[in-house]
XYZ file of C-alpha atoms in Angstrom:
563
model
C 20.139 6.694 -40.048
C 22.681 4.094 -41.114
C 25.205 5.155 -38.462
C 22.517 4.687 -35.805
C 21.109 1.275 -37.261
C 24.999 -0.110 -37.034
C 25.089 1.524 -33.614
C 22.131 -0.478 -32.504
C 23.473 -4.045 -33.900
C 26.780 -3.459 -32.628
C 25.478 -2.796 -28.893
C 23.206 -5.395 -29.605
C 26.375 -7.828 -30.259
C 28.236 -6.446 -27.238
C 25.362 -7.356 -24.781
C 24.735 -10.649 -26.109
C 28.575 -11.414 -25.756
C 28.647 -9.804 -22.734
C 25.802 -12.083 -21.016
C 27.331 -15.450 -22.855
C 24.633 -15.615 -25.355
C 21.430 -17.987 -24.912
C 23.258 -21.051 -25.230
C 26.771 -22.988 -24.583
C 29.239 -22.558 -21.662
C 28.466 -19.961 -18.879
C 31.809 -19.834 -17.197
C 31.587 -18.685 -13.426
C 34.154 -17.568 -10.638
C 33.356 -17.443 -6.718
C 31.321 -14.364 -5.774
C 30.970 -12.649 -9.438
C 28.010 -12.044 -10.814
C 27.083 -12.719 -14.586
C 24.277 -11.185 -16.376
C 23.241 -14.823 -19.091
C 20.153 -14.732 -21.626
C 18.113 -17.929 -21.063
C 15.891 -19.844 -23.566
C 13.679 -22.661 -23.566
C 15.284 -24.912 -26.271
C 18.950 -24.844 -25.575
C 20.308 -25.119 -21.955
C 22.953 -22.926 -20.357
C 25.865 -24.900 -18.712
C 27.288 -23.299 -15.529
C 30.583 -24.362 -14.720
C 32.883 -23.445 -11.747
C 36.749 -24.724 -11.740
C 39.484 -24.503 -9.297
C 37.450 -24.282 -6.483
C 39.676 -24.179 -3.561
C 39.659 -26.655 -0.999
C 38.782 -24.980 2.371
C 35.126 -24.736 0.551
C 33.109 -27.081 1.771
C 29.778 -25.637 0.248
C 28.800 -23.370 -3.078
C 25.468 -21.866 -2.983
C 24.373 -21.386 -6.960
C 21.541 -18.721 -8.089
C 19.655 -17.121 -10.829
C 17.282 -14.642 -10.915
C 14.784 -13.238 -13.417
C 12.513 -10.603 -13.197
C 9.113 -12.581 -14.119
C 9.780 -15.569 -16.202
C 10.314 -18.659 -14.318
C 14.066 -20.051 -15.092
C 14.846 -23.839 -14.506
C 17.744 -24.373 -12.072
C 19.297 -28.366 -11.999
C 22.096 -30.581 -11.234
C 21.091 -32.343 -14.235
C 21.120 -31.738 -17.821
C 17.137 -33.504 -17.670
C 15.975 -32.087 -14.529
C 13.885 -34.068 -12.074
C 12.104 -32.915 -8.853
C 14.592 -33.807 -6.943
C 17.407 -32.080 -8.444
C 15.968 -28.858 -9.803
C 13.935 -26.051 -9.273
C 11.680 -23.171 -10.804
C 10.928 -20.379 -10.398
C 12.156 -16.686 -11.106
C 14.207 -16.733 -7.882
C 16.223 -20.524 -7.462
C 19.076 -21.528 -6.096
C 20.357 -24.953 -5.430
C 23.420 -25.897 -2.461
C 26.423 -28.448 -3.514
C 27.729 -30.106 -1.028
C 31.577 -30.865 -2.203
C 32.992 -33.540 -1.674
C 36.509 -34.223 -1.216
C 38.906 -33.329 -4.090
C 36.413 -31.962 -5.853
C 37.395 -28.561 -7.546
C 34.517 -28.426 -10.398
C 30.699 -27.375 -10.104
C 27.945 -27.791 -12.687
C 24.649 -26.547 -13.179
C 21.828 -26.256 -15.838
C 19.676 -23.006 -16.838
C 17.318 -23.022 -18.802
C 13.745 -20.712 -18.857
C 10.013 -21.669 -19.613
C 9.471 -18.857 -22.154
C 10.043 -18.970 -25.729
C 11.669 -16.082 -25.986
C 14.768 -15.043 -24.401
C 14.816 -13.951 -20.810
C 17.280 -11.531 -18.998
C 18.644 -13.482 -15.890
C 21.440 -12.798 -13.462
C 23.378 -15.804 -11.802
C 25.845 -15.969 -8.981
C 27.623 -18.971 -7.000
C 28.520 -17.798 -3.400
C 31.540 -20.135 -1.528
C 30.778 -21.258 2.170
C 33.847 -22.528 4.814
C 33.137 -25.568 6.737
C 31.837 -23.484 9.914
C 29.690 -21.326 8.211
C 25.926 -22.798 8.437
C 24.079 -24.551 5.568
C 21.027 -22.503 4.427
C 18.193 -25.089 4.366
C 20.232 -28.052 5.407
C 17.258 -29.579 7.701
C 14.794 -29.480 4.640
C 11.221 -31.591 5.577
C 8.819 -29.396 4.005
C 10.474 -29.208 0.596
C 11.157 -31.248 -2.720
C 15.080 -30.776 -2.364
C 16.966 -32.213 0.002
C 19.183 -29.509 0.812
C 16.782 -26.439 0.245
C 18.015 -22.477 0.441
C 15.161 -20.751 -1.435
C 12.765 -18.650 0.122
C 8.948 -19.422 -0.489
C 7.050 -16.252 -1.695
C 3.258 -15.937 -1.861
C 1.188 -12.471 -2.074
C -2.546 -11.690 -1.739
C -3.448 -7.870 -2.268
C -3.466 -7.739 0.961
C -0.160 -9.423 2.873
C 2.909 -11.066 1.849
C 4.214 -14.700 3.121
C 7.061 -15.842 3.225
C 8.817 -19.474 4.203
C 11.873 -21.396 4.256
C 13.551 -24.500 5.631
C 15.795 -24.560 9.065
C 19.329 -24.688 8.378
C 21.585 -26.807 9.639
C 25.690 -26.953 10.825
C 28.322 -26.587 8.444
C 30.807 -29.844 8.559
C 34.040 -30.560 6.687
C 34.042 -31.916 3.121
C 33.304 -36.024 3.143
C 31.848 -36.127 6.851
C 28.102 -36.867 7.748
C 25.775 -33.843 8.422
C 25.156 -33.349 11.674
C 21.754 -34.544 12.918
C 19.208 -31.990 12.587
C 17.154 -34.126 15.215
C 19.552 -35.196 17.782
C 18.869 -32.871 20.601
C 17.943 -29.029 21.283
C 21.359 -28.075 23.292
C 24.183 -25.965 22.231
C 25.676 -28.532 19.691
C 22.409 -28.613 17.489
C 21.268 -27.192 14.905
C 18.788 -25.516 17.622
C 21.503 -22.388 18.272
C 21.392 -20.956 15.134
C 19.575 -17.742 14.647
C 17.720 -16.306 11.111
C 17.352 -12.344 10.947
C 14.715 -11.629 8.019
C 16.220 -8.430 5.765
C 14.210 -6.359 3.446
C 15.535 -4.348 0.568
C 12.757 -2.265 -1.379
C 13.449 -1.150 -5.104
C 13.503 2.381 -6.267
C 9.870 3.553 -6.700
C 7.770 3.750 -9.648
C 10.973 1.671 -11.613
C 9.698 -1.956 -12.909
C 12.647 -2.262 -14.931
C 14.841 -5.912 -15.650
C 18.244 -3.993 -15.298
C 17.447 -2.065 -12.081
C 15.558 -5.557 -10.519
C 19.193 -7.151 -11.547
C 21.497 -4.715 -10.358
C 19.863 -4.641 -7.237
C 19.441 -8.021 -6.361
C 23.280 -8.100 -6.064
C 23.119 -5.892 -2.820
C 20.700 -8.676 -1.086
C 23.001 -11.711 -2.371
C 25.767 -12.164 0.086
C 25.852 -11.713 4.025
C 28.375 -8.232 4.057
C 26.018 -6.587 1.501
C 22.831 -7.873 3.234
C 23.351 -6.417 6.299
C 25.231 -3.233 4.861
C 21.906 -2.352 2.144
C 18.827 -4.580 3.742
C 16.650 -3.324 6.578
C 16.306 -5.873 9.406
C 12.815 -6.780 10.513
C 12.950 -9.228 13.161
C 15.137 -12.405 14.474
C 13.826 -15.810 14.743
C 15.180 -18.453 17.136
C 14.565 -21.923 17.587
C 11.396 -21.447 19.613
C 9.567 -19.425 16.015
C 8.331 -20.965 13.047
C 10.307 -20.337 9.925
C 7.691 -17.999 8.032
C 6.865 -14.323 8.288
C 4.093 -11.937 6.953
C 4.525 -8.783 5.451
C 2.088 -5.987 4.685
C 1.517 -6.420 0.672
C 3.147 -2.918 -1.746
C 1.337 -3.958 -5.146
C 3.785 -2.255 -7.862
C 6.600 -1.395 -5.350
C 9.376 -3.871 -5.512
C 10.439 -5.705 -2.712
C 13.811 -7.650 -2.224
C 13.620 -10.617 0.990
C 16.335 -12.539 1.987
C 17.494 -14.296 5.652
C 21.237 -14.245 7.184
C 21.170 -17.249 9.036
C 23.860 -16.844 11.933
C 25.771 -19.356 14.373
C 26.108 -17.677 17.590
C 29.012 -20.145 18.998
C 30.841 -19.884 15.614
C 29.942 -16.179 14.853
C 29.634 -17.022 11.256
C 26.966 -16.878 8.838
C 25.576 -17.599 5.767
C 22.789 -16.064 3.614
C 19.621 -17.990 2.126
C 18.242 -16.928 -1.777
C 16.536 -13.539 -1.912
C 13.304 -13.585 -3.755
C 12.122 -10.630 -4.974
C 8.211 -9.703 -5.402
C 6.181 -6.334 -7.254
C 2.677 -8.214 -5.527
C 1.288 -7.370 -8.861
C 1.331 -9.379 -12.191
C 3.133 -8.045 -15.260
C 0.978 -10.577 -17.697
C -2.451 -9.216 -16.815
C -4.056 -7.036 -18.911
C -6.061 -5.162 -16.417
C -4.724 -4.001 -12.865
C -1.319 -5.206 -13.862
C 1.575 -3.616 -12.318
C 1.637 -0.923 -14.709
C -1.563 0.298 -14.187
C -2.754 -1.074 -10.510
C -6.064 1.760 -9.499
C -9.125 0.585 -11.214
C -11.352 3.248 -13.039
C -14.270 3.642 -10.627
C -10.953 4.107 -7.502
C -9.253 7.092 -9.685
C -13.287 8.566 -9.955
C -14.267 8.344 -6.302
C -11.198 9.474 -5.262
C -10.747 12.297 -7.778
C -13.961 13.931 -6.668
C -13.174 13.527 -3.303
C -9.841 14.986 -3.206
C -11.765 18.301 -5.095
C -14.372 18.216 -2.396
C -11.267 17.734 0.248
C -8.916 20.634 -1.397
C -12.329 22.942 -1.165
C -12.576 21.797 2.729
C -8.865 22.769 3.410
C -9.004 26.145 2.116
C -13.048 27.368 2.935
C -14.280 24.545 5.278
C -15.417 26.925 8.571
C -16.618 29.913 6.522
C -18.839 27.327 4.227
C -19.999 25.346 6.876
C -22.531 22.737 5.282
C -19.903 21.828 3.092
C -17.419 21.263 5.891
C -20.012 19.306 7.717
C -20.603 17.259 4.703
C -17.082 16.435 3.958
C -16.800 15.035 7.228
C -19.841 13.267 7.625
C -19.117 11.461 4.415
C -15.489 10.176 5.295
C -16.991 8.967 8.800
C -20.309 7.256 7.069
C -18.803 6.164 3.963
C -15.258 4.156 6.154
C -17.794 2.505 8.684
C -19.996 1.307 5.277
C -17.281 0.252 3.542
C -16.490 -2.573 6.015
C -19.849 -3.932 6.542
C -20.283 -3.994 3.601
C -17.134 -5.650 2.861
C -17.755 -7.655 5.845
C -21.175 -9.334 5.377
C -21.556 -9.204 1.399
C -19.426 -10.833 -1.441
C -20.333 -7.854 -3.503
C -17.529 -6.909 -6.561
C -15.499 -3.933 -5.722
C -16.696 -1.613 -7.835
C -20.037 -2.156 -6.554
C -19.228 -1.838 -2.797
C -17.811 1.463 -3.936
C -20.572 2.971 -5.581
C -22.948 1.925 -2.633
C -20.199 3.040 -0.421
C -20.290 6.513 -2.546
C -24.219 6.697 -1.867
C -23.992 6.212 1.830
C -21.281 8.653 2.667
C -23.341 11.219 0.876
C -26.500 10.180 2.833
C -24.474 10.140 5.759
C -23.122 13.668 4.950
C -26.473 14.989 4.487
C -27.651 13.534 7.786
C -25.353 15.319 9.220
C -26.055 18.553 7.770
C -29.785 18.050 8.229
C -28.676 16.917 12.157
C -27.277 20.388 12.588
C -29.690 22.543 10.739
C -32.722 21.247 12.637
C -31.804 20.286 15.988
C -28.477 22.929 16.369
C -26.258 19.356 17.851
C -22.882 21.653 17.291
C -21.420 18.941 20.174
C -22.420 15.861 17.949
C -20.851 17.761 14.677
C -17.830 18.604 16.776
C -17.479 15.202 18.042
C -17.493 13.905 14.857
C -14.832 16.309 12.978
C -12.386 15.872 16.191
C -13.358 12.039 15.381
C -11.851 12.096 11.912
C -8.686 14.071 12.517
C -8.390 11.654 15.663
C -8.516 8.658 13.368
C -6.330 10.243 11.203
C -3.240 11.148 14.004
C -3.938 7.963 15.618
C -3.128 6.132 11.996
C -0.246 8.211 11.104
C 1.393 6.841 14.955
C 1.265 3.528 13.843
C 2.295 4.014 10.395
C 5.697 4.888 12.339
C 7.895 2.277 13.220
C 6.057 2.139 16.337
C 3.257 -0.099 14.663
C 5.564 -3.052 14.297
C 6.500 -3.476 17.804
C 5.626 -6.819 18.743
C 2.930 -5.872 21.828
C 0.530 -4.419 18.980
C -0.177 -8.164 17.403
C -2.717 -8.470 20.019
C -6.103 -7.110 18.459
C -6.788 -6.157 21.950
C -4.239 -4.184 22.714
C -3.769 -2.307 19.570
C -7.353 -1.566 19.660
C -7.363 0.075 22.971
C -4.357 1.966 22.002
C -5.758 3.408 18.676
C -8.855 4.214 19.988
C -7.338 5.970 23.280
C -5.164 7.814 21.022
C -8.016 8.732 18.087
C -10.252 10.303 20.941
C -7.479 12.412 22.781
C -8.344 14.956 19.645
C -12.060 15.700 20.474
C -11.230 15.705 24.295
C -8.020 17.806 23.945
C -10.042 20.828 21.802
C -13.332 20.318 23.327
C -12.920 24.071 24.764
C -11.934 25.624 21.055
C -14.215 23.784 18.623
C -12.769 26.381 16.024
C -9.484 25.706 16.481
C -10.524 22.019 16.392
C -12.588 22.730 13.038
C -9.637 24.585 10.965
C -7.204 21.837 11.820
C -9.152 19.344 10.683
C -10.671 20.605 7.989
C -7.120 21.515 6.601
C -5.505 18.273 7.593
C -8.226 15.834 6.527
C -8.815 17.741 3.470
C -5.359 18.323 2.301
C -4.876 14.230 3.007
C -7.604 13.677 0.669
C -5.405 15.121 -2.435
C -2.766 12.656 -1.163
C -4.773 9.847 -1.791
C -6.431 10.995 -5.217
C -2.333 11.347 -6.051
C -1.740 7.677 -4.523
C -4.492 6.588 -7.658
C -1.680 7.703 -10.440
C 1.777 7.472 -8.947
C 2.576 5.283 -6.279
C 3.309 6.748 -2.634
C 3.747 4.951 1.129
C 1.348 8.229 2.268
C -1.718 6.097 1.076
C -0.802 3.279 3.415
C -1.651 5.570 6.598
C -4.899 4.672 5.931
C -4.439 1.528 3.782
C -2.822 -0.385 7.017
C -6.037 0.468 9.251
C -8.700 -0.510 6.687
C -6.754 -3.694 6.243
C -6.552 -4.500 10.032
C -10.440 -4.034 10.270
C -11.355 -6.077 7.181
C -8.406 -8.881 7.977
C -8.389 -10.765 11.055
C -5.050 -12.266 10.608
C -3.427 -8.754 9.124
C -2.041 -8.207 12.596
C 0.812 -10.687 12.018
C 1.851 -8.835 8.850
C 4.523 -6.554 9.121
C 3.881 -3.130 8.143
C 7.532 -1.395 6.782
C 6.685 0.820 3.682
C 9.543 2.577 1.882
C 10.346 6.297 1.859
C 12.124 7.602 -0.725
C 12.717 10.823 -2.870
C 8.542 10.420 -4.476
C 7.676 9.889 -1.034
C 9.358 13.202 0.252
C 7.794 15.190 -2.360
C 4.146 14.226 -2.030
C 4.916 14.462 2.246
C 5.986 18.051 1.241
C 2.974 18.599 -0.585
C 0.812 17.310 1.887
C 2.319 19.877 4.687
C 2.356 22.919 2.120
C -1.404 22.476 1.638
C -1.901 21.393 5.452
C 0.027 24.465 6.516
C -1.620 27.076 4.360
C -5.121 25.651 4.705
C -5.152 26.158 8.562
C -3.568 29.460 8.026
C -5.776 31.108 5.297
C -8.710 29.892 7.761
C -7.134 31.110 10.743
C -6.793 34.397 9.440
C -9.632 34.734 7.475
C -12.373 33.496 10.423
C -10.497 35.616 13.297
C -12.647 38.262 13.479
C -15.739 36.333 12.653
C -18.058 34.587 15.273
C -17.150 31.226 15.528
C -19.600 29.535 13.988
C -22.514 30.405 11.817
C -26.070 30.726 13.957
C -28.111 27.802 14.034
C -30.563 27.960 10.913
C -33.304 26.323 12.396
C -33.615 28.958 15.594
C -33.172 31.611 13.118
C -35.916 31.158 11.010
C -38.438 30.339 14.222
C -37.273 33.792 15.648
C -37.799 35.774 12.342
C -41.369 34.217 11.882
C -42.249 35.092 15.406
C -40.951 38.717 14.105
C -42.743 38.583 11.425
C -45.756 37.866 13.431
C -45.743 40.168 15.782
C -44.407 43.513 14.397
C -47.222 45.796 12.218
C -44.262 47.819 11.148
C -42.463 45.521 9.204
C -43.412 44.954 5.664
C -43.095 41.463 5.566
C -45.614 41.265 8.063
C -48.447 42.361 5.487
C -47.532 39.979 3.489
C -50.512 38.082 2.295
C -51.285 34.595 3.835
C -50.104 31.455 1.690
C -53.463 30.507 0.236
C -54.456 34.503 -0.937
C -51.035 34.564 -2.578
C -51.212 30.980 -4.429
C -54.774 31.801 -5.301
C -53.265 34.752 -7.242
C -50.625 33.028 -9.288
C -52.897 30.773 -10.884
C -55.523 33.482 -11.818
C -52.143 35.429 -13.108
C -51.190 31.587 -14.926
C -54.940 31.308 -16.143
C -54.945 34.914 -17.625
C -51.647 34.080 -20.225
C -54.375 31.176 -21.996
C -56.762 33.943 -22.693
C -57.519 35.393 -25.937
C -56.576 39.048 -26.559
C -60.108 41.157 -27.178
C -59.649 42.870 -30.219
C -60.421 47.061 -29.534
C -63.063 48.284 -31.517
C -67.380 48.004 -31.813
C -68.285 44.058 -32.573
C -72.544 44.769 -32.777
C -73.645 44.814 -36.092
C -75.387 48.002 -37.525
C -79.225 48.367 -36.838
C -80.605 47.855 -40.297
């Protein structure tokens, strides 16, 4: 016990060393990264020497996971010469001679918070990150402006400008649009995403490294789009609450070929500090219920849905009643959430009764069919644009993705409309094997549940079509995908086999019972057919009720003897 108390102080004593304790001197060299514990009542000092003097520009930054860190030229910051936030970074403009950088750290918590800081050198031809600032506090601004809903991602940041030699003016960032402006450079917008399910400090700060500088950007980051002069500085992105998500923007000078790389900002679109639906623990109670139950109902469907027909019929009728309800709902009320999904609940078993009832009374097999090829048709048509495809610019029109989803979601019913059985297995495998995937999605966090995620966003968002849709796909990701296709696969097969020799589908209730009373009615031989009428046999059972109230006459002679 004592050897592993001393081995705890001692690593404890290595680390702080290691990250240059919570106060003092934070010496820093070009490019290197150092790990610094931050406090609120004694700044850090960040020094740079013997900076060499073909730098014209040193780009500081410091990053912390979720408590904001103060980031100034000052040791008393000011708005002008600081900034705050967990992802800040200020630019210093040398100036001749000048071989020395300072900056101040310091965080808004109490207690002590694990940052990681790195100063990156720019040459004279290299663009300025933010150097045409007008929106912003700082003059010269390189930070990237994050804001999340539940629903999207935003994110902002200042034109840049030219890079210039050390003591001359900056060029004009308003003197003209040509080739000798500011108006040539280009910004391509990088993502990095953060291993799955893994909110830890030390994996946020190792990987933040990798979206830093403009060789590691481009070697680790996925690139989502170019902006030129003509496009506003901001993007949207589809919001992944509890996945981590790494931005950053290589800003690039075509006639130069040189570039230079902004501040990534990092975002979980989650809070840590809440104490319900915090990134920890994001599905609410009444999601991991509704979807729970449904995924049972769903793994029943993949496995039995054509030989148990009602239930199939059901199943289906409730996804297609309960999605439709769910955004009118949504829509027209300003209901709470767990109340639009209990009503939701209600109507999708109406609506799956309905359709049972449909069936069973007026035999509309084509309006069932139509239906079930509707679902799976939704469902292919959502899991084409959850491909890369989705992002291509032409689908930002409402219009045009519209048409396209909808042409593609009815090519199921039309292609099968000859083998409604075939049509019935798939989907009833499919769909119902999906339907585990996103009861899993409620515990552990998988890209599979943004298939259908991304749609029901589009319809309840009118502006979601800007956002841009990526999702990561890593080793979780593969595993749940594999479980998805096991159950898909073996579903359709079990069925396949099982309902070959079979009619294909059950006779139609209703038509049934009208032919066996006309049977009934017409043949003397069968028994059933002297069966008494309804009001003879109901007259019976309550003499038969009335008879267990009497009293039991005793046996014996009750006159008394003739005196």
């Amino acid at each position: 016990m004592r050897l592993l108390l001393c081995a705890v102080v001692l690593w404890w004593l290595l680390e702080v060393f290691r990250y240059g304790g919570a106060s003092g001197l934070l010496e820093l060299s070009l490019g290197k990264f150092r790990n610094v514990l931050l406090n609120q009542t004694n700044p850090v000092e960040a020094v740079i020497r013997n900076i060499a003097s073909n730098v014209t520009v040193v780009i500081f930054q410091v990053h912390a996971q979720q408590s904001d860190v103060v980031i100034s030229f000052d040791k008393n910051p000011s708005v002008n010469s600081s900034g705050t936030g967990v992802d800040k970074g200020l630019v210093s403009i040398l100036r001749p001679q000048q071989t020395v950088c300072t900056w101040y750290l310091q965080s808004l918590d109490a207690s002590q918070v694990l940052s990681t800081a790195i100063s990156i050198p720019y040459m004279e031809k290299d663009p300025i990150p933010g150097g045409c600032n007008l929106e912003f506090d700082l003059e010269v601004d390189p930070n990237i402006y994050l804001d999340y809903t539940l629903v999207d991602i935003h994110i902002k940041f200042a034109p840049a400008n030219l890079g210039y030699n050390r003591g001359a003016n900056p060029p004009s960032c308003d003197s003209g649009t040509g080739q000798n402006s500011r108006w040539r450079l280009h910004y391509d917008v990088y993502q990095y995403f953060l291993p799955e399910n893994d909110l830890s400090e030390m994996v946020l700060m190792s990987h933040i490294r990798k979206m830093s500088e403009v060789r590691s950007i481009k070697a680790n980051g996925i690139k989502m789009l170019t902006l030129t002069t003509d496009d506003k500085t901001n993007v949207y992105f589809s919001s992944l609450p509890g996945q981590g998500v790494i931005y950053n923007v290589i800003v690039w000078d075509p006639l130069w070929n040189t570039s230079a790389a902004y501040i990534p900002v990092h975002t979980y679109a989650c809070s840590f500090a809440d104490l319900v639906d915090n990134c920890s623990s994001l599905s609410k109670l009444s999601t991991k219920v509704f979807f729970t139950a449904f995924a049972v109902l769903g793994l029943f469907t993949c496995f039995f849905g054509h030989r148990f027909w009602k239930t199939d019929l059901f199943f289906m009728g409730f996804i297609f009643t309960a999605f439709f309800f769910f955004v009118f709902i949504t829509r027209v009320t300003g209901l709470s959430y767990d109340v639009r999904l209990i009503l939701t609940a209600v109507a999708g078993i109406i609506g799956g009764l309905l359709l049972v009832v449909s069936w069973w009374r007026f035999g509309s097999i084509l309006l069932c069919m139509f239906i079930i090829g509707l679902v799976l048709g939704f469902l292919f048509s959502s899991t084409v644009f959850f491909t890369p495809l989705g992002d291509y610019r032409v689908f930002r029109d409402d219009v045009v993705f519209w048409v396209t989803f909808s042409s593609v979601a009815l090519m199921i019913p039309v292609l099968f409309v000859g083998c409604p059985r075939i049509l019935n297995i798939l989907a009833s495998g499919i769909v119902g094997s999906y339907a585990v995937i996103l009861a899993i999605a409620c515990y552990v966090y998988t890209s599979l549940a943004y298939i259908t995620l991304d749609l029901l966003r589009r319809v309840l968002n009118d502006y979601f079509s800007r956002a841009y849709t990526n999702v990561p796909f890593q080793t979780n990701d593969f595993i749940i995908l594999s479980v998805w296709t096991m159950l898909a696969l073996s579903g359709v097969t079990v069925q396949l086999r099982r309902e070959r020799s079979e009619v294909p589908f059950p006779p139609h209730p209703y038509l049934a019972w009208k032919r066996e009373r006309e049977r009934r009615s017409t043949n003397v031989l069968d028994p059933s057919h002297h069966i008494p009428p309804l009001r003879e046999r109901i007259h019976n059972k309550l003499l038969h009720i009335k008879e267990l109230f009497q009293k039991e006459q005793p046996a014996g002679e009750r006159t008394p003897l003739l005196l």
